Coordinates of C-alpha atoms in Angstrom, one line a residue:
M297 CA -84.7 17.5 -4.0
G298 CA -82.4 20.3 -2.9
R299 CA -81.4 18.4 0.2
V300 CA -80.4 15.3 -1.8
A301 CA -78.2 17.5 -4.0
A302 CA -76.6 19.0 -1.0
V303 CA -75.8 15.7 0.5
S304 CA -74.5 14.4 -2.8
G305 CA -72.2 17.4 -3.2
A306 CA -70.9 17.0 0.3
T307 CA -70.1 13.3 -0.3
T308 CA -68.3 14.2 -3.5
G309 CA -66.2 16.8 -1.9
A310 CA -65.2 14.5 0.9
G311 CA -64.2 11.8 -1.6
A312 CA -62.0 14.2 -3.5
A313 CA -60.4 15.3 -0.2
D314 CA -59.6 11.7 0.8
A315 CA -58.2 11.0 -2.7
G316 CA -55.9 14.0 -2.4
Q317 CA -54.7 13.0 1.0
S318 CA -54.0 9.4 -0.3
F319 CA -51.9 10.7 -3.2
D320 CA -49.9 13.0 -0.9
A321 CA -49.3 10.1 1.5
A322 CA -48.2 7.8 -1.4
H323 CA -45.9 10.5 -2.8
S324 CA -44.4 11.1 0.6
A325 CA -43.8 7.4 1.1
L326 CA -42.2 7.2 -2.3
V327 CA -39.9 10.1 -1.7
A328 CA -38.9 8.7 1.7
D329 CA -37.9 5.3 0.2
R330 CA -34.0 5.3 0.3
S331 CA -33.8 2.6 -2.3
L332 CA -35.0 4.9 -5.0
Q333 CA -33.0 7.8 -6.4
F334 CA -34.8 10.8 -7.9
A335 CA -32.0 13.4 -7.9
V336 CA -29.6 13.3 -10.9
E337 CA -26.0 13.7 -9.8
T338 CA -23.9 15.9 -12.1
P339 CA -20.4 14.3 -12.7
K340 CA -17.5 16.4 -11.7
P341 CA -15.5 17.8 -14.6
P342 CA -12.1 16.1 -15.1
P343 CA -9.1 18.1 -13.8
P344 CA -7.4 20.3 -16.4
P345 CA -4.2 18.9 -17.9
P346 CA -1.0 20.3 -16.5
D347 CA 0.6 23.3 -18.1
W348 CA 3.5 21.3 -19.6
L349 CA 1.2 18.8 -21.3
K350 CA -1.0 21.6 -22.6
G351 CA 2.1 23.3 -24.0
L352 CA 3.2 20.0 -25.7
F353 CA -0.2 19.6 -27.3
D354 CA -0.1 23.2 -28.6
L355 CA 3.4 22.6 -30.0
L356 CA 2.3 19.4 -31.8
G357 CA -0.7 21.2 -33.1
G358 CA 1.5 23.9 -34.5
L359 CA 3.8 21.3 -36.2
G360 CA 0.9 19.5 -37.9
P361 CA 1.6 21.0 -41.3
V362 CA 5.3 20.1 -41.0
F363 CA 4.4 16.5 -40.2
I364 CA 2.2 16.4 -43.3
V365 CA 5.1 17.6 -45.5
I366 CA 7.5 15.1 -43.9
F367 CA 5.0 12.2 -44.4
W368 CA 4.4 12.9 -48.1
T369 CA 8.1 13.5 -48.7
G370 CA 9.0 10.2 -47.1
L371 CA 6.3 8.4 -49.1
A372 CA 7.6 9.9 -52.3
L373 CA 11.1 8.8 -51.5
I374 CA 10.0 5.3 -50.8
V375 CA 8.1 5.2 -54.1
L376 CA 11.1 6.5 -56.0
A377 CA 13.4 4.0 -54.4
I378 CA 11.1 1.1 -55.4
L379 CA 10.9 2.5 -59.0
W380 CA 14.7 2.8 -59.1
L381 CA 15.1 -0.8 -58.0
I382 CA 12.6 -2.1 -60.6
A383 CA 14.3 0.0 -63.3
R384 CA 17.7 -1.3 -62.4
E385 CA 16.6 -4.9 -62.5
V386 CA 14.8 -4.3 -65.9
I387 CA 18.0 -2.7 -67.3
R388 CA 20.1 -5.5 -66.0
I389 CA 17.9 -8.1 -67.6
R390 CA 17.3 -6.3 -70.9
L391 CA 20.8 -5.1 -71.5
P392 CA 23.6 -7.7 -71.3
Q393 CA 27.0 -6.7 -70.1
R394 CA 28.6 -4.5 -72.7
H395 CA 32.1 -4.9 -71.4
T396 CA 33.7 -8.3 -71.1
P397 CA 35.8 -8.3 -67.9
T398 CA 39.4 -8.9 -68.6
P399 CA 41.2 -11.7 -67.0
P400 CA 42.7 -10.6 -63.6
G401 CA 46.4 -10.2 -63.1
E402 CA 48.5 -13.0 -61.9
E403 CA 48.6 -11.6 -58.4
N404 CA 44.8 -11.7 -58.2
W405 CA 44.1 -15.1 -59.6
R406 CA 46.9 -17.1 -58.0
P407 CA 45.4 -19.7 -55.6
A408 CA 46.7 -19.7 -52.1
P409 CA 49.7 -22.0 -51.7
A410 CA 48.0 -23.9 -48.8
Q411 CA 45.0 -24.5 -51.0
A412 CA 47.1 -25.9 -53.9
I413 CA 49.2 -28.0 -51.5
A414 CA 46.0 -29.4 -49.9
L415 CA 44.6 -30.4 -53.3
L416 CA 47.8 -32.1 -54.3
S417 CA 48.0 -33.9 -51.0
D418 CA 44.4 -35.2 -51.4
A419 CA 45.2 -36.3 -55.0
D420 CA 48.4 -38.1 -53.8
A421 CA 46.4 -39.9 -51.1
L422 CA 44.0 -41.2 -53.7
A423 CA 46.9 -42.2 -55.9
E424 CA 48.6 -44.1 -53.1
Q425 CA 45.4 -46.3 -53.0
D426 CA 45.7 -46.8 -56.8
R427 CA 42.6 -44.6 -57.3
F428 CA 44.2 -42.7 -60.1
A429 CA 41.0 -42.0 -61.9
E430 CA 39.5 -40.3 -58.9
A431 CA 42.8 -38.4 -58.3
V432 CA 42.9 -36.9 -61.8
H433 CA 39.2 -36.1 -61.6
L434 CA 39.8 -34.2 -58.4
I435 CA 42.6 -32.2 -60.1
L436 CA 40.3 -31.4 -63.0
L437 CA 37.5 -30.1 -60.8
R438 CA 40.0 -27.9 -58.9
S439 CA 41.3 -26.6 -62.2
I440 CA 37.8 -25.7 -63.3
G441 CA 37.2 -24.1 -59.9
D442 CA 40.4 -22.0 -60.4
I443 CA 39.1 -20.8 -63.8
D444 CA 35.6 -19.9 -62.5
G445 CA 37.1 -18.1 -59.5
R446 CA 39.4 -16.0 -61.6
L447 CA 37.0 -15.5 -64.5
P448 CA 33.5 -15.3 -63.1
N449 CA 30.5 -16.2 -65.2
T450 CA 32.8 -18.1 -67.7
V451 CA 32.2 -21.7 -66.7
R452 CA 28.6 -22.8 -67.2
P453 CA 27.1 -26.2 -66.2
A454 CA 26.5 -27.2 -69.8
L455 CA 30.1 -26.8 -70.8
T456 CA 32.3 -29.9 -71.1
S457 CA 36.0 -29.9 -70.3
R458 CA 36.8 -29.6 -74.0
D459 CA 34.5 -26.6 -74.3
I460 CA 36.2 -25.0 -71.3
A461 CA 39.6 -25.6 -72.9
A462 CA 38.4 -23.9 -76.0
L463 CA 37.2 -20.7 -74.3
H464 CA 38.8 -17.6 -75.8
R465 CA 39.1 -16.1 -72.3
L466 CA 41.4 -18.9 -71.2
P467 CA 45.0 -17.8 -71.6
D468 CA 46.9 -19.6 -74.2
T469 CA 49.7 -20.5 -71.9
A470 CA 47.3 -22.2 -69.5
R471 CA 45.3 -23.9 -72.2
P472 CA 47.8 -26.8 -72.8
A473 CA 48.0 -27.7 -69.1
F474 CA 44.2 -27.8 -68.8
N475 CA 43.9 -29.8 -72.0
R476 CA 46.2 -32.5 -70.7
I477 CA 44.1 -32.9 -67.5
A478 CA 40.8 -32.8 -69.4
R479 CA 42.0 -35.3 -72.0
V480 CA 42.9 -37.9 -69.4
V481 CA 39.6 -37.5 -67.4
E482 CA 37.4 -37.7 -70.5
A483 CA 39.2 -40.8 -71.8
S484 CA 38.5 -42.4 -68.4
L485 CA 34.9 -41.3 -67.9
F486 CA 33.6 -41.6 -71.5
G487 CA 36.1 -43.9 -73.2
G488 CA 36.5 -46.4 -70.4
R489 CA 40.3 -46.1 -70.4
T490 CA 42.1 -47.0 -67.3
V491 CA 44.1 -44.2 -65.7
S492 CA 47.6 -45.2 -64.9
R493 CA 50.1 -43.8 -62.4
G494 CA 51.9 -42.1 -65.3
D495 CA 48.6 -40.4 -66.3
F496 CA 48.2 -39.2 -62.8
L497 CA 51.7 -37.8 -62.6
E498 CA 51.2 -36.0 -65.9
C499 CA 48.0 -34.4 -64.6
R500 CA 49.6 -33.5 -61.4
Q501 CA 52.4 -31.7 -63.1
A502 CA 49.9 -30.0 -65.4
Y503 CA 48.0 -28.7 -62.4
E504 CA 51.2 -27.3 -60.9
A505 CA 51.9 -25.5 -64.2
F506 CA 48.3 -24.3 -64.3
A507 CA 48.2 -23.0 -60.8
F508 CA 51.3 -20.9 -60.9
P509 CA 51.4 -17.3 -62.3
D510 CA 53.7 -18.2 -65.3
A511 CA 50.8 -20.0 -66.9
W512 CA 48.7 -16.8 -66.9
R513 CA 51.5 -14.3 -67.7
A514 CA 50.3 -13.9 -71.3
A515 CA 46.6 -13.4 -70.4

């Protein structure tokens, strides 16, 4: 019985030794395999920034509070500017103009001579073709343009020629000339009256009187 136990123990010890040798051999083979990596490589630290860049970062870091103040100040100015624009528009819409602008002086309103000559030349060209109605209509439109250019915001689209002639801002000395032109045009457009050469000459002379400073001297 004791012999069997001794043999069994020897067999067990030999098996353990063989197993240990097999593990060591497997471990050695695993370590020797170049395709496997067991060591962890520590990355190299990045190089330190240059001194000038470090100094710049330090400077910007010190100016951080100043930048915050500048940011909020700029934001406040933008908000105030927006509020001012809104308030100005509200005031402009809610409060009409308190002061009626006075008619400009004769040196400011007088049309350029070349402009007046060009108009009369165009009207004469229409009259030479016996298109007298178109010629006087052209003179009327230019007269209205003169009024609107010298007295802004006076002539509105809904106003008729008669309404424009009745405007209190229209100088009394210019009113008769404009009335003559408007009367001929309205009789042609709404009354079906034929415009003659005499009507055209009357309107032409009226425009000349209307365009020169003497017609506005009493404004």
